mmCIF file of C-alpha atoms in Angstrom:
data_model
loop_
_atom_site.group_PDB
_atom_site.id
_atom_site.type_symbol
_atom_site.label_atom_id
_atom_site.label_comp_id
_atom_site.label_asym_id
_atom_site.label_seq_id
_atom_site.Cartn_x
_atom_site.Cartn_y
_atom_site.Cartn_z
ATOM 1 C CA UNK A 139 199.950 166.383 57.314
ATOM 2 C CA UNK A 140 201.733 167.995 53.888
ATOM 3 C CA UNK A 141 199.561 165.819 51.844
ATOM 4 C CA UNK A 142 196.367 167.106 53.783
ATOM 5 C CA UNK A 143 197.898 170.486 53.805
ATOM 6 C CA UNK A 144 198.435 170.383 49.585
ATOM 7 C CA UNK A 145 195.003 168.530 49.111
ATOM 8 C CA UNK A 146 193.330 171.036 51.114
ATOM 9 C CA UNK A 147 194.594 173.972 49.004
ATOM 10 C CA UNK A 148 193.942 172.554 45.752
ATOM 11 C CA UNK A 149 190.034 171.624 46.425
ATOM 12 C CA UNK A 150 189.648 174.942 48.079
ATOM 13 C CA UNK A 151 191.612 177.055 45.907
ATOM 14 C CA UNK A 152 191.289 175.090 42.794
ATOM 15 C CA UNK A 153 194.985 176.382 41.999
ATOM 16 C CA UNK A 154 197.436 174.109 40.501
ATOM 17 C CA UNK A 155 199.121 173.194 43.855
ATOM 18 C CA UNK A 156 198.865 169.202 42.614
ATOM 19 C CA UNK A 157 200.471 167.609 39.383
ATOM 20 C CA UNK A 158 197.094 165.415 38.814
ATOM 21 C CA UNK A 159 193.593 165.167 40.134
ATOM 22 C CA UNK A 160 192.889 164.596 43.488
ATOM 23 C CA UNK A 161 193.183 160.585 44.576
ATOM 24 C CA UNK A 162 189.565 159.796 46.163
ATOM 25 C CA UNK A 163 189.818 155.993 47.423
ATOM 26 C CA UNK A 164 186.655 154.800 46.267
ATOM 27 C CA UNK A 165 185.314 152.846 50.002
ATOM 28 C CA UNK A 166 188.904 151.981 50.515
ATOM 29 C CA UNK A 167 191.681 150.332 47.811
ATOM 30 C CA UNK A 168 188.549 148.486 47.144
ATOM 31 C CA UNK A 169 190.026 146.794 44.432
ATOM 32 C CA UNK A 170 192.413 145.657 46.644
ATOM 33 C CA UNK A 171 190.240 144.529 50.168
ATOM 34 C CA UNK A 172 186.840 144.572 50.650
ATOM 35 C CA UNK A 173 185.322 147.445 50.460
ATOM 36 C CA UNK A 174 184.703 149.384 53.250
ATOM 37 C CA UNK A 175 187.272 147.655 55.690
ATOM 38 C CA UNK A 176 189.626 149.351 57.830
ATOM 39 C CA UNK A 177 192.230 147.670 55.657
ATOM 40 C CA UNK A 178 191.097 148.679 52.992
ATOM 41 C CA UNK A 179 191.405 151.909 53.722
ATOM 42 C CA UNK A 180 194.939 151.681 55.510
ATOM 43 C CA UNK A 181 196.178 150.115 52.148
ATOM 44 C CA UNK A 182 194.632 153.300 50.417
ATOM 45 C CA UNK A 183 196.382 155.801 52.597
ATOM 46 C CA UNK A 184 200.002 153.852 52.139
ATOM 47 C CA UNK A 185 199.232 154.066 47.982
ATOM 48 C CA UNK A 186 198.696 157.876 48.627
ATOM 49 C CA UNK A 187 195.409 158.828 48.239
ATOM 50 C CA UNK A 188 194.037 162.348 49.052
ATOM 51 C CA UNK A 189 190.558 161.475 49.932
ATOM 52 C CA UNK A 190 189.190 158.434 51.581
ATOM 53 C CA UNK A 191 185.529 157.337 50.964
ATOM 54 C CA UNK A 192 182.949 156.172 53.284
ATOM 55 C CA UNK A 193 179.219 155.267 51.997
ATOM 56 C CA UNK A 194 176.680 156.140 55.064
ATOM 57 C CA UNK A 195 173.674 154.403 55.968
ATOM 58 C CA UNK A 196 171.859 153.841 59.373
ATOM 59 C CA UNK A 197 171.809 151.299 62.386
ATOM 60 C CA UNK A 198 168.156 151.140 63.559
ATOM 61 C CA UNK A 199 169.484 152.835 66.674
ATOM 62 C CA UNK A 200 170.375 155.926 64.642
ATOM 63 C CA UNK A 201 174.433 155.194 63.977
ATOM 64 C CA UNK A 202 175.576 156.314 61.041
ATOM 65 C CA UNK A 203 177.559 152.861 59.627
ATOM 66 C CA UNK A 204 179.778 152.374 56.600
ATOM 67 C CA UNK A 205 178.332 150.346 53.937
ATOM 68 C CA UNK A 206 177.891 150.824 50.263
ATOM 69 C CA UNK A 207 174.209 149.839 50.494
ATOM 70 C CA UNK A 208 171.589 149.390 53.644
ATOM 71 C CA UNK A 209 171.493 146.093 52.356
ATOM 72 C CA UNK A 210 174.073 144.218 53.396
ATOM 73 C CA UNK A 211 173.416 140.618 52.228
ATOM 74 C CA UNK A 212 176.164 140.599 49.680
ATOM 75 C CA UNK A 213 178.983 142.303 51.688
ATOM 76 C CA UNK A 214 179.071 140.742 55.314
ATOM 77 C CA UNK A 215 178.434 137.482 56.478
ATOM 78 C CA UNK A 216 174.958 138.107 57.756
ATOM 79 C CA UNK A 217 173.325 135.460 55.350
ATOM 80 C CA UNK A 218 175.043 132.841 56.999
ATOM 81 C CA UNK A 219 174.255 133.986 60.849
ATOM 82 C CA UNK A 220 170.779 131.710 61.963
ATOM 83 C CA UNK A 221 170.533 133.941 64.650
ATOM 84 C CA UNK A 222 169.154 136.663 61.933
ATOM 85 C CA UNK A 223 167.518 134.237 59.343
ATOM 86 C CA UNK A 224 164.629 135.644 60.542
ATOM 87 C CA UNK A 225 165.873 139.287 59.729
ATOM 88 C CA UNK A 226 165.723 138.782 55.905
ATOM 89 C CA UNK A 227 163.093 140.792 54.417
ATOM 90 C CA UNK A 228 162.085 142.334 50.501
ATOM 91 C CA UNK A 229 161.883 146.478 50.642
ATOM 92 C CA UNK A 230 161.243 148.932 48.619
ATOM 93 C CA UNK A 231 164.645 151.587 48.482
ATOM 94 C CA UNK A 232 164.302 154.928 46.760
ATOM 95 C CA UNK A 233 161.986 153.047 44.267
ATOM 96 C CA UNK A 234 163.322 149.663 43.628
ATOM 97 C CA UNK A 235 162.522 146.521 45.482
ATOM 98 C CA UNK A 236 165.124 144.671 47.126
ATOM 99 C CA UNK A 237 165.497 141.445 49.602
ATOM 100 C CA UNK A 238 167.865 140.621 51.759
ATOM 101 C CA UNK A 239 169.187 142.036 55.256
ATOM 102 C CA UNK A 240 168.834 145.764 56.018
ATOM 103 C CA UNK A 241 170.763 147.806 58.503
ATOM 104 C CA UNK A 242 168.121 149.498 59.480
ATOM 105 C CA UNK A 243 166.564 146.045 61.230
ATOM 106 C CA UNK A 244 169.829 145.832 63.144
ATOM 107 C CA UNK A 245 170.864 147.910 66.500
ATOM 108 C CA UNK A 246 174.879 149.194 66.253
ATOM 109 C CA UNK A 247 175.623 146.426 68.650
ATOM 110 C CA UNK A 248 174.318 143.517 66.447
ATOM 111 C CA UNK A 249 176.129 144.965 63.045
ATOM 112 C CA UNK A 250 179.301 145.141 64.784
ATOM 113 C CA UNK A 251 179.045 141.018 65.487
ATOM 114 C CA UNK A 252 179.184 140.743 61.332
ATOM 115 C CA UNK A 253 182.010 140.563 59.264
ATOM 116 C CA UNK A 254 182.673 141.795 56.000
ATOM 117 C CA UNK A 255 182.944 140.113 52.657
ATOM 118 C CA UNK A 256 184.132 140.937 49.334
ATOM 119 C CA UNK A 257 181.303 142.235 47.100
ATOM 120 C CA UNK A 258 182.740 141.515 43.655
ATOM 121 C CA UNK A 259 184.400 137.736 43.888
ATOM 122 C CA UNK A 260 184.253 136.498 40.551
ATOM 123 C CA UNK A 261 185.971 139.855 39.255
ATOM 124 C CA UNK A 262 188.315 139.918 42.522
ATOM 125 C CA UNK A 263 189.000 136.631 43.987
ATOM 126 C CA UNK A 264 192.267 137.616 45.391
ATOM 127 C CA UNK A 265 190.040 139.606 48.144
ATOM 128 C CA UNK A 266 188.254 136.646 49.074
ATOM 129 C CA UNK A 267 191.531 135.709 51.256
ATOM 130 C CA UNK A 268 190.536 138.765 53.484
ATOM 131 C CA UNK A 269 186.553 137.496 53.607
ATOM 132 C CA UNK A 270 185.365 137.623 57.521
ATOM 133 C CA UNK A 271 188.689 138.947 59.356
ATOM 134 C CA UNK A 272 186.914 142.619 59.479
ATOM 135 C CA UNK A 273 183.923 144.429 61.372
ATOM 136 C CA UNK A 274 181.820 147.030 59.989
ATOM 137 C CA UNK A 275 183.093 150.138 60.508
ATOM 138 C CA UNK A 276 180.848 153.244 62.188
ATOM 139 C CA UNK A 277 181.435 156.710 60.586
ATOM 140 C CA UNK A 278 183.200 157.964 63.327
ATOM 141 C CA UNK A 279 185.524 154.955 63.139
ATOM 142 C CA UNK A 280 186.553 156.377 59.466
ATOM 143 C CA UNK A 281 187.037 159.943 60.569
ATOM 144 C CA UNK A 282 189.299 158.346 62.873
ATOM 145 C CA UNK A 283 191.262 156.642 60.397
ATOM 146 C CA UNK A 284 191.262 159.497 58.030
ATOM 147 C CA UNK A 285 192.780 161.847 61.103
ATOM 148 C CA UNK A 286 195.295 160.098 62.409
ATOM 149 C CA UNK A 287 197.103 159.647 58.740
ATOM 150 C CA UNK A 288 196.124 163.124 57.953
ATOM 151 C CA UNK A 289 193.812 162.821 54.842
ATOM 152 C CA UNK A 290 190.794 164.027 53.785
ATOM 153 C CA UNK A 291 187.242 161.844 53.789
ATOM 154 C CA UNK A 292 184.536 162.310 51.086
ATOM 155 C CA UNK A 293 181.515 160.588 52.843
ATOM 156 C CA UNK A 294 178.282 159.880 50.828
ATOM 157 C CA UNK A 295 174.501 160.120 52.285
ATOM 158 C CA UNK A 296 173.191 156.854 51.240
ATOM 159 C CA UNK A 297 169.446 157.180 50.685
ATOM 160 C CA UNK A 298 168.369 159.986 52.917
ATOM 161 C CA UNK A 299 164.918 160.502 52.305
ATOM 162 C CA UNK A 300 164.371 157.163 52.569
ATOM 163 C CA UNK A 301 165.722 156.812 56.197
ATOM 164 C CA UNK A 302 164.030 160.158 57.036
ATOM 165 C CA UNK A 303 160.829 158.424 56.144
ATOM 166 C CA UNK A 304 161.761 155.483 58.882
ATOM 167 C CA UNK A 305 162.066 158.170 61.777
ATOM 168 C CA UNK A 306 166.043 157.890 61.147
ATOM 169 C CA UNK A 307 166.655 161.550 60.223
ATOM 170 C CA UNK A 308 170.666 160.802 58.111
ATOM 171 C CA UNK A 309 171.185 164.708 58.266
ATOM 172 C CA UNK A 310 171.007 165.574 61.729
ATOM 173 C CA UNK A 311 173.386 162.762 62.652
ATOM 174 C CA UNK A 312 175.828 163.762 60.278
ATOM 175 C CA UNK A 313 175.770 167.319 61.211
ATOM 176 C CA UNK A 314 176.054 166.182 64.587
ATOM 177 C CA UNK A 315 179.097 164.472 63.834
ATOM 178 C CA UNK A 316 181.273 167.086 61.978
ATOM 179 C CA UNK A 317 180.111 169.752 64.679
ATOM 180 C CA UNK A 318 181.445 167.472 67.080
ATOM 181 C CA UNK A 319 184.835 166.875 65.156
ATOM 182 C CA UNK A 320 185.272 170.360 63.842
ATOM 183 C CA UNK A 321 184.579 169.405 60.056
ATOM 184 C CA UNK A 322 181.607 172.345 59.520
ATOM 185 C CA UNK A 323 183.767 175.088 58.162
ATOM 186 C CA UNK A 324 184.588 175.885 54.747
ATOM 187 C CA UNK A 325 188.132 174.751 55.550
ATOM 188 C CA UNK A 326 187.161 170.650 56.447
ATOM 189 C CA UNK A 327 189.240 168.089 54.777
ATOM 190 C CA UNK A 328 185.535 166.788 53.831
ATOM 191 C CA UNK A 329 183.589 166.380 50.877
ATOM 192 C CA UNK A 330 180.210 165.374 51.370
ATOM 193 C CA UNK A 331 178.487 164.007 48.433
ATOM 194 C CA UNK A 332 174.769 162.747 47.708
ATOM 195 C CA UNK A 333 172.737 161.978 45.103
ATOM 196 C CA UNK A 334 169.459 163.601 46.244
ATOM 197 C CA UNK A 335 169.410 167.128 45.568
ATOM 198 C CA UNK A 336 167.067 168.466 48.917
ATOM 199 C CA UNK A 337 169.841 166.543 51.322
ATOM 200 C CA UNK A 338 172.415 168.849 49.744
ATOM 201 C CA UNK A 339 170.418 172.353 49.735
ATOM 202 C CA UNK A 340 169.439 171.918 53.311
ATOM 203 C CA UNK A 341 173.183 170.979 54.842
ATOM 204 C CA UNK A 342 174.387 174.052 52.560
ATOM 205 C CA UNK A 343 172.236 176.009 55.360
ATOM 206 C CA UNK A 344 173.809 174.472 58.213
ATOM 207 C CA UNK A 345 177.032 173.907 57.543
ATOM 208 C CA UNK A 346 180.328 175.387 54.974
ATOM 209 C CA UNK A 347 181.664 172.040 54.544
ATOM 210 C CA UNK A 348 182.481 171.459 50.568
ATOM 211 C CA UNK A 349 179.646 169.707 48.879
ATOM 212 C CA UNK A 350 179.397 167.641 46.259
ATOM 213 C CA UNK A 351 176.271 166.902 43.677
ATOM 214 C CA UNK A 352 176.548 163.092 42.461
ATOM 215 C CA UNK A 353 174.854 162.984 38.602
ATOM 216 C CA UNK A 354 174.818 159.600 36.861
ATOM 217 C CA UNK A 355 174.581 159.114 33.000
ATOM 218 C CA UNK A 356 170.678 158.409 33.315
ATOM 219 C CA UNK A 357 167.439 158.799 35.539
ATOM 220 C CA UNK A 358 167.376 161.704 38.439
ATOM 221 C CA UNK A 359 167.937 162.285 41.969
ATOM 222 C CA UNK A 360 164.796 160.808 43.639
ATOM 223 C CA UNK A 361 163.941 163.304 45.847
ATOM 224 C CA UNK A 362 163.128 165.371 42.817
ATOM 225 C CA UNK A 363 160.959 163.431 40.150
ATOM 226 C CA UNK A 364 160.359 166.025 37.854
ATOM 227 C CA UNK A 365 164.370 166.763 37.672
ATOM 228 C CA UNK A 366 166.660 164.527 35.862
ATOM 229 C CA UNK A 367 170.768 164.601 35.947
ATOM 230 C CA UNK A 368 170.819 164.868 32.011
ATOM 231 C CA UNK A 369 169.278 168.770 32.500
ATOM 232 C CA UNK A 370 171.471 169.404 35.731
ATOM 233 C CA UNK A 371 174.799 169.076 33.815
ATOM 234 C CA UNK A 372 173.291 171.510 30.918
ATOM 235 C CA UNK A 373 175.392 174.791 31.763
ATOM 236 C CA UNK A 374 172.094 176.352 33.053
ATOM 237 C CA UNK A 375 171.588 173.039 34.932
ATOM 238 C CA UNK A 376 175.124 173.384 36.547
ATOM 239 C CA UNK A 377 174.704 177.050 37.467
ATOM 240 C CA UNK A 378 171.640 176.107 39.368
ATOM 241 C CA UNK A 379 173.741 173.325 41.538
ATOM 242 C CA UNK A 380 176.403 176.001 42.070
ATOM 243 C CA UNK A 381 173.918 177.744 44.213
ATOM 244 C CA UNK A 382 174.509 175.121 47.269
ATOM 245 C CA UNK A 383 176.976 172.618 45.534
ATOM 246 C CA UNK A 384 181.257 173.130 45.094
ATOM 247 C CA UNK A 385 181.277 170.049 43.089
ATOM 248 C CA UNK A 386 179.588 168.156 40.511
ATOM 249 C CA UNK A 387 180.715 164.018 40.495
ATOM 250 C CA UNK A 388 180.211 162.775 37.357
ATOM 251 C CA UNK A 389 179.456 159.117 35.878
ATOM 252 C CA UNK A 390 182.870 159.095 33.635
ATOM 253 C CA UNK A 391 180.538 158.638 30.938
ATOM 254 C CA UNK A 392 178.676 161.826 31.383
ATOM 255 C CA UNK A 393 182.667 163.537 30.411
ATOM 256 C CA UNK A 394 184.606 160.533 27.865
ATOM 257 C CA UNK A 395 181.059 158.471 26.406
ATOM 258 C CA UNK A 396 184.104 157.569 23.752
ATOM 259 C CA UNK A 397 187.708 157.024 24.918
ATOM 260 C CA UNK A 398 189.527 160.350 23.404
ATOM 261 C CA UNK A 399 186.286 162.218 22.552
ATOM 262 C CA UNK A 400 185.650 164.034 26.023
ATOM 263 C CA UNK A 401 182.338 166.306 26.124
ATOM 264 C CA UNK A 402 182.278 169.919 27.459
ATOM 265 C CA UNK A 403 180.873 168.960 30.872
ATOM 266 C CA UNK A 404 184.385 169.988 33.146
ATOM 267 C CA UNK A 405 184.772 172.832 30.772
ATOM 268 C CA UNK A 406 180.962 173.925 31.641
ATOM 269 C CA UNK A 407 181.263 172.819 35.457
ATOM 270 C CA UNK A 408 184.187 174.954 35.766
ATOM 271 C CA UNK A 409 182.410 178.373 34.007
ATOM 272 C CA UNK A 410 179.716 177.365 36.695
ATOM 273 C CA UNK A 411 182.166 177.864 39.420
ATOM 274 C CA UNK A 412 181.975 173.693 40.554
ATOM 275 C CA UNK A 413 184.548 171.577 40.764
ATOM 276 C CA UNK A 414 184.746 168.045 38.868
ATOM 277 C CA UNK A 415 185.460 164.882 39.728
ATOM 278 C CA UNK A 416 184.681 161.501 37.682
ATOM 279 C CA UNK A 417 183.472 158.102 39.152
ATOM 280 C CA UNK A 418 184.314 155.391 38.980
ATOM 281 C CA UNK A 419 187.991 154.319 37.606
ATOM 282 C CA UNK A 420 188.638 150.505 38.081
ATOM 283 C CA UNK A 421 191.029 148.417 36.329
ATOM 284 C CA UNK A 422 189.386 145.033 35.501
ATOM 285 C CA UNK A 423 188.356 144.995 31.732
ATOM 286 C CA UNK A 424 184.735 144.374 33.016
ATOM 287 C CA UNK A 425 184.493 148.405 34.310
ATOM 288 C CA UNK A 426 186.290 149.817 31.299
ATOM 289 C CA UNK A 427 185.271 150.933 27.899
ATOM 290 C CA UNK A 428 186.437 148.436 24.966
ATOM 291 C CA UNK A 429 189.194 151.318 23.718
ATOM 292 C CA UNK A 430 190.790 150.432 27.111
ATOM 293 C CA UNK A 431 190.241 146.911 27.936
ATOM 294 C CA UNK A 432 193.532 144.680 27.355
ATOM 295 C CA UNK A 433 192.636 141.224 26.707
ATOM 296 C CA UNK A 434 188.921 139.469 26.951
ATOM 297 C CA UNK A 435 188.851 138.635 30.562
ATOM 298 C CA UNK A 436 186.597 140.631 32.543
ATOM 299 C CA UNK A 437 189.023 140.750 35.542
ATOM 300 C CA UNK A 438 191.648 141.502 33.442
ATOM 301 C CA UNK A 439 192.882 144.672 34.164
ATOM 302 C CA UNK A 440 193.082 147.691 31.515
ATOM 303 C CA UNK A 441 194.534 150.646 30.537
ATOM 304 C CA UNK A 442 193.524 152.322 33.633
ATOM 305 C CA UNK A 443 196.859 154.954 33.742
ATOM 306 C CA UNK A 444 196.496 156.064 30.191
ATOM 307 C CA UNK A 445 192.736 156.289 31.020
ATOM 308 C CA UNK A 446 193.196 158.744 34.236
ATOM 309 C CA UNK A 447 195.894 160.977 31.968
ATOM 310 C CA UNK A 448 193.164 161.372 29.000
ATOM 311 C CA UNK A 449 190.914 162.590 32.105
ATOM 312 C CA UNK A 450 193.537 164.821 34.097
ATOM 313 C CA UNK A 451 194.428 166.456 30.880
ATOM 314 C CA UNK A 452 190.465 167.271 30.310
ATOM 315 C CA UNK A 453 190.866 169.210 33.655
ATOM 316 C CA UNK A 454 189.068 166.870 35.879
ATOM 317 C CA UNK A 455 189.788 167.897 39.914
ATOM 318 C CA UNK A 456 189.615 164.607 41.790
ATOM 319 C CA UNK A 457 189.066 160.645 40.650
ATOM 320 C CA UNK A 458 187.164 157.805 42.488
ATOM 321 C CA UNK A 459 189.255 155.442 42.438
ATOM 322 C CA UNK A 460 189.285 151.925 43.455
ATOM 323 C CA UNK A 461 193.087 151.243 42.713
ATOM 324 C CA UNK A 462 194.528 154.439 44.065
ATOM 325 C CA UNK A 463 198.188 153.039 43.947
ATOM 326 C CA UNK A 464 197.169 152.549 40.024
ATOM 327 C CA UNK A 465 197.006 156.443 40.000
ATOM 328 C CA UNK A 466 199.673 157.667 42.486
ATOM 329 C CA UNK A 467 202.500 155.032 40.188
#
């Protein structure tokens, strides 16, 4: 409850209450258990993270599930399951095609017979020992998690608009949910991030939860074509998301494109009035920039603590992390 407590204050307040940026678990200690997995994020809250992360897509039902993508091919054990062979399909997802097995085709019941699988096995092998011992986890099952250890959750909208345009309306659910739980008011232990912009402005109507604008180093939230994330982080760019936004969650390479040679994004996110916080930090060689890679293996891992100090001392608020421990040592 402390850590909740001192968390709490600092994303609020933005005073100094922590020594370092706040610990988001990126889906878990993903680098550590499959993503996504209640162990995963057990192991998380042991290392000390702040902030745990769930990804949110939809059961065809309308259950909002925890997965990084709706297609879930690559992370459970669907693929193997003859009962659903026939369930493979090739969709279009906020613009790009993609085949394989979609939540969306599945009620909550039949998701909850799959079991997860590590997404990333050539980089983490070591995971692979934890491949089909774990079901997929609904949103509420998180919230769960994240009360009874007393730490905050950062949940991201996964493709909104496209759900909407399946009848499965992402936003109504989730509003639904915090109601329900108490997590609408300016004072939640949430963070709700998104990539789209209109998902964003319309919750900042119906709820004071914190909310956070994802921008990536290229391209634009797809809701809004004519908008790209380059001209959001400008400072009149960032002044504009302030209007409905807290925070601003930025590709790391949006703030260090060079290891040592940061850029004034936190410094102009801050005059906006938003909060920053940097995704992703990983330790295998393969995620990190060649100044902090140690060795030629891709699943090597790096300098990720020196990495995380250049960042805290650039002023950045909170990290995605997929090694919190990395961070809290």
């Amino acid at each position: 409850m402390i850590r909740l407590i001192l968390a709490a204050l600092l994303f609020l307040t933005g005073s100094p209450v922590l020594a370092h940026p706040l610990i988001i678990a990126h889906r878990g200690a993903s680098g550590e258990r499959p993503e996504h997995t209640r162990a995963a994020y057990e192991l998380a809250i042991r290392q000390g993270a702040d902030f745990i992360e769930p990804d949110l897509v939809m059961s065809r039902d309308g259950v909002l599930i925890v997965r990084h993508e709706n297609e879930i091919g690559g992370t459970t054990d669907v693929a193997a399951r003859p009962e659903f062979a026939g369930r493979r399909a090739t969709k279009t997802v906020d613009g790009e095609p993609m085949t394989g097995w979609f939540t969306e085709d599945f009620t909550l019941v039949e998701l909850k017979t799959l079991r997860a699988r590590e997404r990333l096995p050539e980089l983490r092998p070591a995971n692979t020992a934890f491949d089909g011992q774990e079901p997929i986890l609904t949103f509420e099952e998180v919230l769960d998690i994240a009360a009874s250890a007393g730490v905050g959750v950062a949940p991201e909208l996964k493709h909104p608009t496209y759900f909407a345009a399946l009848g499965l309306p992402m936003e109504d659910a989730f509003v639904t949910g915090l109601e329900r739980r108490g997590l609408a008011g300016a004072d939640a232990p949430v963070i709700v991030q998104c990539f789209e912009v209109g998902p964003l402005q319309r919750l900042r109507a119906r709820i004071a939860t914190p909310l956070l604008q994802l921008v990536a180093a290229s391209g634009g939230p797809f809701d809004r074509p004519e908008l790209s994330y380059a001209a959001m982080t400008t400072p009149g760019g960032l002044a504009e998301v302030a209007v409905y936004a807290d925070w601003i969650g930025a590709d790391t390479a949006l703030i260090e494109p060079t290891p040592g040679d940061p850029t004034r994004l936190i410094t102009d996110a801050h005059a906006a009035g938003l909060k920053v916080a940097g995704w992703t930090f990983r330790a295998e060689n393969a995620f990190l920039p060649e100044g902090d890679r140690v060795g030629e293996a891709p699943a090597a891992h790096g300098r990720l603590r020196e990495r995380l100090a250049r960042f805290a001392g650039y002023g950045l608020d909170a990290a995605f992390m997929d090694q919190p421990g990395l961070a809290r040592d």
